[in-house]
């Protein structure tokens, strides 16, 4: 199956990522080129604008950005992770269902709720209450922290051996429910946040980095 051919699977995944976004970016670039030439030539039709990158081009982008590109694809029964570096592409398959990923991501946004008013009893597991502009107070519980840790375990730890040294750059390409996740706040078992370990960079698709 295609899942057993990771490079081809990544290329197919790229074809479905942010197609409209890529078309807009390509159209803007084409319009700018026409303006500099001063001509009135017609732009190519939309289907010809967006050209998802081949695997070799993706590796080239990683080299140009001096980054390790990590692209995710959340499927019904598993999550695929591609690690793209100059000259290499590797795929890791994590056996976590889409519904579980959705639930965990939802748990990371659960703290955005009003805390109990002063003098009202709170749950014993509440750890902190922080003021938010226009959102009342943020209550952070042990359960909320557990979601951040589990997502780190599922999304980061399986590829730890492929990641750069601390302080290096990661270009993250989310998918599906992961667009709602703050990767910077993912926490390791030691309590370290991902943003403390890496320079994080995001893109809707690897092909978008061409623009």
PDB file of C-alpha atoms in Angstrom:
ATOM      1  CA  UNK A   1       0.000   0.000   0.000  1.00  0.00           C
ATOM      2  CA  UNK A   2       0.966   3.639  -0.294  1.00  0.00           C
ATOM      3  CA  UNK A   3       1.559   3.840   3.473  1.00  0.00           C
ATOM      4  CA  UNK A   4       4.440   1.405   3.017  1.00  0.00           C
ATOM      5  CA  UNK A   5       6.100   3.809   0.563  1.00  0.00           C
ATOM      6  CA  UNK A   6       6.719   6.840   2.817  1.00  0.00           C
ATOM      7  CA  UNK A   7       8.205   9.171   0.199  1.00  0.00           C
ATOM      8  CA  UNK A   8       5.288   8.672  -2.191  1.00  0.00           C
ATOM      9  CA  UNK A   9       2.842   8.947   0.709  1.00  0.00           C
ATOM     10  CA  UNK A  10       4.319  12.320   1.668  1.00  0.00           C
ATOM     11  CA  UNK A  11       4.047  13.566  -1.912  1.00  0.00           C
ATOM     12  CA  UNK A  12       0.390  12.488  -2.024  1.00  0.00           C
ATOM     13  CA  UNK A  13      -0.252  14.165   1.323  1.00  0.00           C
ATOM     14  CA  UNK A  14       1.250  17.410   0.024  1.00  0.00           C
ATOM     15  CA  UNK A  15      -1.129  17.387  -2.941  1.00  0.00           C
ATOM     16  CA  UNK A  16      -4.050  17.670  -0.546  1.00  0.00           C
ATOM     17  CA  UNK A  17      -2.620  20.300   1.810  1.00  0.00           C
ATOM     18  CA  UNK A  18      -3.753  23.903   1.511  1.00  0.00           C
ATOM     19  CA  UNK A  19      -4.413  23.719  -2.239  1.00  0.00           C
ATOM     20  CA  UNK A  20      -6.411  26.968  -2.287  1.00  0.00           C
ATOM     21  CA  UNK A  21      -3.708  28.668  -0.215  1.00  0.00           C
ATOM     22  CA  UNK A  22      -1.011  27.552  -2.626  1.00  0.00           C
ATOM     23  CA  UNK A  23      -3.059  28.776  -5.586  1.00  0.00           C
ATOM     24  CA  UNK A  24      -3.406  32.213  -4.004  1.00  0.00           C
ATOM     25  CA  UNK A  25       0.310  32.414  -3.288  1.00  0.00           C
ATOM     26  CA  UNK A  26       1.224  31.341  -6.807  1.00  0.00           C
ATOM     27  CA  UNK A  27      -1.291  33.753  -8.357  1.00  0.00           C
ATOM     28  CA  UNK A  28       0.113  36.662  -6.364  1.00  0.00           C
ATOM     29  CA  UNK A  29       3.631  35.814  -7.510  1.00  0.00           C
ATOM     30  CA  UNK A  30       2.486  35.540 -11.139  1.00  0.00           C
ATOM     31  CA  UNK A  31       0.666  38.890 -10.930  1.00  0.00           C
ATOM     32  CA  UNK A  32       3.771  40.540  -9.499  1.00  0.00           C
ATOM     33  CA  UNK A  33       5.851  39.128 -12.355  1.00  0.00           C
ATOM     34  CA  UNK A  34       3.407  40.458 -14.947  1.00  0.00           C
ATOM     35  CA  UNK A  35       3.390  43.884 -13.305  1.00  0.00           C
ATOM     36  CA  UNK A  36       7.163  44.152 -13.496  1.00  0.00           C
ATOM     37  CA  UNK A  37       7.042  43.221 -17.189  1.00  0.00           C
ATOM     38  CA  UNK A  38       4.260  45.718 -17.830  1.00  0.00           C
ATOM     39  CA  UNK A  39       2.385  43.243 -20.006  1.00  0.00           C
ATOM     40  CA  UNK A  40      -1.256  42.267 -20.137  1.00  0.00           C
ATOM     41  CA  UNK A  41      -0.770  38.543 -20.614  1.00  0.00           C
ATOM     42  CA  UNK A  42      -3.376  36.332 -18.991  1.00  0.00           C
ATOM     43  CA  UNK A  43      -2.511  34.375 -15.887  1.00  0.00           C
ATOM     44  CA  UNK A  44      -2.483  30.586 -16.135  1.00  0.00           C
ATOM     45  CA  UNK A  45      -5.667  28.879 -14.968  1.00  0.00           C
ATOM     46  CA  UNK A  46      -5.890  27.937 -11.266  1.00  0.00           C
ATOM     47  CA  UNK A  47      -5.283  24.246 -11.879  1.00  0.00           C
ATOM     48  CA  UNK A  48      -1.861  25.055 -13.313  1.00  0.00           C
ATOM     49  CA  UNK A  49      -0.789  27.370 -10.515  1.00  0.00           C
ATOM     50  CA  UNK A  50      -0.180  25.145  -7.526  1.00  0.00           C
ATOM     51  CA  UNK A  51       2.482  22.507  -8.007  1.00  0.00           C
ATOM     52  CA  UNK A  52       3.126  20.431  -4.885  1.00  0.00           C
ATOM     53  CA  UNK A  53       6.793  19.699  -4.369  1.00  0.00           C
ATOM     54  CA  UNK A  54       8.486  16.415  -5.142  1.00  0.00           C
ATOM     55  CA  UNK A  55      10.368  14.733  -2.318  1.00  0.00           C
ATOM     56  CA  UNK A  56      13.755  15.978  -3.518  1.00  0.00           C
ATOM     57  CA  UNK A  57      12.449  19.555  -3.522  1.00  0.00           C
ATOM     58  CA  UNK A  58      11.127  19.156   0.025  1.00  0.00           C
ATOM     59  CA  UNK A  59      14.575  18.055   1.189  1.00  0.00           C
ATOM     60  CA  UNK A  60      15.989  21.098  -0.558  1.00  0.00           C
ATOM     61  CA  UNK A  61      13.617  23.387   1.328  1.00  0.00           C
ATOM     62  CA  UNK A  62      14.729  21.855   4.632  1.00  0.00           C
ATOM     63  CA  UNK A  63      18.314  22.634   3.689  1.00  0.00           C
ATOM     64  CA  UNK A  64      17.533  26.194   2.628  1.00  0.00           C
ATOM     65  CA  UNK A  65      15.723  26.867   5.915  1.00  0.00           C
ATOM     66  CA  UNK A  66      18.406  25.096   7.975  1.00  0.00           C
ATOM     67  CA  UNK A  67      15.479  23.263   9.534  1.00  0.00           C
ATOM     68  CA  UNK A  68      14.097  19.824  10.234  1.00  0.00           C
ATOM     69  CA  UNK A  69      10.619  19.704   8.691  1.00  0.00           C
ATOM     70  CA  UNK A  70       8.074  17.629  10.604  1.00  0.00           C
ATOM     71  CA  UNK A  71       4.806  16.999   8.740  1.00  0.00           C
ATOM     72  CA  UNK A  72       1.821  15.301  10.342  1.00  0.00           C
ATOM     73  CA  UNK A  73      -1.177  13.489   8.883  1.00  0.00           C
ATOM     74  CA  UNK A  74      -3.932  12.439  11.291  1.00  0.00           C
ATOM     75  CA  UNK A  75      -5.765   9.408   9.902  1.00  0.00           C
ATOM     76  CA  UNK A  76      -8.715   7.513  11.360  1.00  0.00           C
ATOM     77  CA  UNK A  77      -6.646   4.730  12.950  1.00  0.00           C
ATOM     78  CA  UNK A  78      -3.122   6.178  13.126  1.00  0.00           C
ATOM     79  CA  UNK A  79      -1.078   9.333  12.800  1.00  0.00           C
ATOM     80  CA  UNK A  80       1.733   9.580  10.279  1.00  0.00           C
ATOM     81  CA  UNK A  81       4.782  11.747  10.904  1.00  0.00           C
ATOM     82  CA  UNK A  82       7.322  12.570   8.206  1.00  0.00           C
ATOM     83  CA  UNK A  83      10.736  13.949   9.137  1.00  0.00           C
ATOM     84  CA  UNK A  84      12.282  15.797   6.210  1.00  0.00           C
ATOM     85  CA  UNK A  85      15.957  16.747   6.267  1.00  0.00           C
ATOM     86  CA  UNK A  86      18.443  17.637   3.535  1.00  0.00           C
ATOM     87  CA  UNK A  87      18.909  14.391   1.651  1.00  0.00           C
ATOM     88  CA  UNK A  88      16.552  12.241   3.720  1.00  0.00           C
ATOM     89  CA  UNK A  89      12.869  11.598   4.423  1.00  0.00           C
ATOM     90  CA  UNK A  90      11.667   9.225   7.122  1.00  0.00           C
ATOM     91  CA  UNK A  91       8.164   8.220   8.164  1.00  0.00           C
ATOM     92  CA  UNK A  92       6.972   7.183  11.623  1.00  0.00           C
ATOM     93  CA  UNK A  93       3.541   5.663  12.221  1.00  0.00           C
ATOM     94  CA  UNK A  94       1.975   6.273  15.631  1.00  0.00           C
ATOM     95  CA  UNK A  95      -0.916   3.947  16.548  1.00  0.00           C
ATOM     96  CA  UNK A  96      -3.264   6.602  17.915  1.00  0.00           C
ATOM     97  CA  UNK A  97      -6.768   7.051  16.524  1.00  0.00           C
ATOM     98  CA  UNK A  98      -8.026  10.358  15.193  1.00  0.00           C
ATOM     99  CA  UNK A  99     -10.767  10.526  17.831  1.00  0.00           C
ATOM    100  CA  UNK A 100      -8.125  10.301  20.578  1.00  0.00           C
ATOM    101  CA  UNK A 101      -6.056  13.088  19.018  1.00  0.00           C
ATOM    102  CA  UNK A 102      -9.168  15.281  18.772  1.00  0.00           C
ATOM    103  CA  UNK A 103     -10.013  14.631  22.431  1.00  0.00           C
ATOM    104  CA  UNK A 104      -6.488  15.440  23.618  1.00  0.00           C
ATOM    105  CA  UNK A 105      -6.296  18.646  21.596  1.00  0.00           C
ATOM    106  CA  UNK A 106      -9.696  19.680  22.982  1.00  0.00           C
ATOM    107  CA  UNK A 107      -8.360  19.093  26.500  1.00  0.00           C
ATOM    108  CA  UNK A 108      -5.528  21.580  25.867  1.00  0.00           C
ATOM    109  CA  UNK A 109      -8.082  24.308  25.159  1.00  0.00           C
ATOM    110  CA  UNK A 110     -10.265  23.376  28.140  1.00  0.00           C
ATOM    111  CA  UNK A 111      -8.366  25.801  30.450  1.00  0.00           C
ATOM    112  CA  UNK A 112      -9.971  28.696  28.554  1.00  0.00           C
ATOM    113  CA  UNK A 113     -12.883  28.855  30.971  1.00  0.00           C
ATOM    114  CA  UNK A 114     -13.883  31.079  33.855  1.00  0.00           C
ATOM    115  CA  UNK A 115     -12.425  30.094  37.204  1.00  0.00           C
ATOM    116  CA  UNK A 116     -14.748  30.019  40.233  1.00  0.00           C
ATOM    117  CA  UNK A 117     -15.270  33.389  41.872  1.00  0.00           C
ATOM    118  CA  UNK A 118     -13.289  34.325  44.941  1.00  0.00           C
ATOM    119  CA  UNK A 119     -14.469  32.442  47.989  1.00  0.00           C
ATOM    120  CA  UNK A 120     -16.014  29.620  45.964  1.00  0.00           C
ATOM    121  CA  UNK A 121     -14.578  26.143  46.638  1.00  0.00           C
ATOM    122  CA  UNK A 122     -12.373  24.857  43.797  1.00  0.00           C
ATOM    123  CA  UNK A 123     -11.439  21.348  42.790  1.00  0.00           C
ATOM    124  CA  UNK A 124      -8.408  20.014  44.605  1.00  0.00           C
ATOM    125  CA  UNK A 125      -6.546  19.427  41.343  1.00  0.00           C
ATOM    126  CA  UNK A 126      -6.680  23.096  40.241  1.00  0.00           C
ATOM    127  CA  UNK A 127      -3.101  24.341  40.205  1.00  0.00           C
ATOM    128  CA  UNK A 128      -3.304  27.945  39.010  1.00  0.00           C
ATOM    129  CA  UNK A 129      -5.599  30.785  38.015  1.00  0.00           C
ATOM    130  CA  UNK A 130      -4.257  33.412  35.634  1.00  0.00           C
ATOM    131  CA  UNK A 131      -5.990  36.591  34.379  1.00  0.00           C
ATOM    132  CA  UNK A 132      -6.749  36.708  30.634  1.00  0.00           C
ATOM    133  CA  UNK A 133      -7.808  39.777  28.693  1.00  0.00           C
ATOM    134  CA  UNK A 134     -11.531  39.504  28.045  1.00  0.00           C
ATOM    135  CA  UNK A 135     -11.657  35.859  29.126  1.00  0.00           C
ATOM    136  CA  UNK A 136     -11.917  36.081  32.909  1.00  0.00           C
ATOM    137  CA  UNK A 137      -9.499  33.677  34.548  1.00  0.00           C
ATOM    138  CA  UNK A 138      -7.694  30.663  33.183  1.00  0.00           C
ATOM    139  CA  UNK A 139      -7.810  27.642  35.490  1.00  0.00           C
ATOM    140  CA  UNK A 140      -5.101  25.065  34.863  1.00  0.00           C
ATOM    141  CA  UNK A 141      -5.720  21.623  36.286  1.00  0.00           C
ATOM    142  CA  UNK A 142      -3.646  18.468  36.509  1.00  0.00           C
ATOM    143  CA  UNK A 143      -5.868  16.910  33.859  1.00  0.00           C
ATOM    144  CA  UNK A 144      -5.115  19.758  31.459  1.00  0.00           C
ATOM    145  CA  UNK A 145      -1.376  19.327  31.993  1.00  0.00           C
ATOM    146  CA  UNK A 146      -1.723  15.600  31.381  1.00  0.00           C
ATOM    147  CA  UNK A 147      -3.079  16.286  27.871  1.00  0.00           C
ATOM    148  CA  UNK A 148      -0.038  18.405  26.996  1.00  0.00           C
ATOM    149  CA  UNK A 149       2.265  15.641  28.211  1.00  0.00           C
ATOM    150  CA  UNK A 150       0.452  12.878  26.358  1.00  0.00           C
ATOM    151  CA  UNK A 151       0.486  14.829  23.105  1.00  0.00           C
ATOM    152  CA  UNK A 152       4.233  15.366  23.518  1.00  0.00           C
ATOM    153  CA  UNK A 153       4.596  11.616  24.019  1.00  0.00           C
ATOM    154  CA  UNK A 154       2.569  10.860  20.870  1.00  0.00           C
ATOM    155  CA  UNK A 155       3.782  13.602  18.524  1.00  0.00           C
ATOM    156  CA  UNK A 156       7.361  14.352  19.573  1.00  0.00           C
ATOM    157  CA  UNK A 157       8.911  11.415  21.413  1.00  0.00           C
ATOM    158  CA  UNK A 158       8.515   8.897  18.529  1.00  0.00           C
ATOM    159  CA  UNK A 159      10.745  11.135  16.374  1.00  0.00           C
ATOM    160  CA  UNK A 160      13.143  12.311  19.083  1.00  0.00           C
ATOM    161  CA  UNK A 161      16.130  10.590  17.464  1.00  0.00           C
ATOM    162  CA  UNK A 162      15.531  12.555  14.242  1.00  0.00           C
ATOM    163  CA  UNK A 163      15.242  15.977  15.836  1.00  0.00           C
ATOM    164  CA  UNK A 164      18.077  18.544  15.838  1.00  0.00           C
ATOM    165  CA  UNK A 165      20.139  19.470  18.850  1.00  0.00           C
ATOM    166  CA  UNK A 166      18.534  21.769  21.385  1.00  0.00           C
ATOM    167  CA  UNK A 167      18.150  25.260  19.959  1.00  0.00           C
ATOM    168  CA  UNK A 168      17.780  23.983  16.391  1.00  0.00           C
ATOM    169  CA  UNK A 169      14.876  24.884  14.131  1.00  0.00           C
ATOM    170  CA  UNK A 170      11.757  22.775  13.631  1.00  0.00           C
ATOM    171  CA  UNK A 171       9.347  23.556  10.814  1.00  0.00           C
ATOM    172  CA  UNK A 172       6.014  21.992  11.779  1.00  0.00           C
ATOM    173  CA  UNK A 173       3.330  21.201   9.211  1.00  0.00           C
ATOM    174  CA  UNK A 174       0.145  20.316  11.151  1.00  0.00           C
ATOM    175  CA  UNK A 175      -2.882  18.439   9.850  1.00  0.00           C
ATOM    176  CA  UNK A 176      -6.554  18.283  10.819  1.00  0.00           C
ATOM    177  CA  UNK A 177      -7.085  18.742  14.581  1.00  0.00           C
ATOM    178  CA  UNK A 178      -3.406  19.598  15.057  1.00  0.00           C
ATOM    179  CA  UNK A 179      -4.033  23.050  13.551  1.00  0.00           C
ATOM    180  CA  UNK A 180      -5.746  23.857  16.861  1.00  0.00           C
ATOM    181  CA  UNK A 181      -2.797  22.711  18.950  1.00  0.00           C
ATOM    182  CA  UNK A 182      -0.170  25.011  20.409  1.00  0.00           C
ATOM    183  CA  UNK A 183       2.910  22.872  19.729  1.00  0.00           C
ATOM    184  CA  UNK A 184       5.036  25.350  21.691  1.00  0.00           C
ATOM    185  CA  UNK A 185       3.297  24.291  24.928  1.00  0.00           C
ATOM    186  CA  UNK A 186       3.818  20.536  24.519  1.00  0.00           C
ATOM    187  CA  UNK A 187       5.541  19.278  27.661  1.00  0.00           C
ATOM    188  CA  UNK A 188       8.109  16.536  28.051  1.00  0.00           C
ATOM    189  CA  UNK A 189       8.095  14.139  30.997  1.00  0.00           C
ATOM    190  CA  UNK A 190      10.607  16.408  32.723  1.00  0.00           C
ATOM    191  CA  UNK A 191       8.255  19.387  32.349  1.00  0.00           C
ATOM    192  CA  UNK A 192      10.204  21.069  29.540  1.00  0.00           C
ATOM    193  CA  UNK A 193       8.133  22.962  26.965  1.00  0.00           C
ATOM    194  CA  UNK A 194       8.851  22.330  23.288  1.00  0.00           C
ATOM    195  CA  UNK A 195       9.467  26.053  22.720  1.00  0.00           C
ATOM    196  CA  UNK A 196      12.295  25.837  25.272  1.00  0.00           C
ATOM    197  CA  UNK A 197      14.054  23.194  23.192  1.00  0.00           C
ATOM    198  CA  UNK A 198      13.593  24.411  19.608  1.00  0.00           C
ATOM    199  CA  UNK A 199      13.086  27.416  17.364  1.00  0.00           C
ATOM    200  CA  UNK A 200       9.577  26.621  16.088  1.00  0.00           C
ATOM    201  CA  UNK A 201       8.417  27.553  12.604  1.00  0.00           C
ATOM    202  CA  UNK A 202       5.042  26.635  11.055  1.00  0.00           C
ATOM    203  CA  UNK A 203       3.620  26.173   7.563  1.00  0.00           C
ATOM    204  CA  UNK A 204       0.265  24.890   6.202  1.00  0.00           C
ATOM    205  CA  UNK A 205       2.145  22.770   3.655  1.00  0.00           C
ATOM    206  CA  UNK A 206       5.778  22.148   2.778  1.00  0.00           C
ATOM    207  CA  UNK A 207       5.074  23.386  -0.744  1.00  0.00           C
ATOM    208  CA  UNK A 208       3.958  26.750   0.652  1.00  0.00           C
ATOM    209  CA  UNK A 209       7.535  27.384   1.793  1.00  0.00           C
ATOM    210  CA  UNK A 210       8.492  27.917  -1.865  1.00  0.00           C
ATOM    211  CA  UNK A 211       6.767  31.297  -1.638  1.00  0.00           C
TER     212      UNK A 211
END
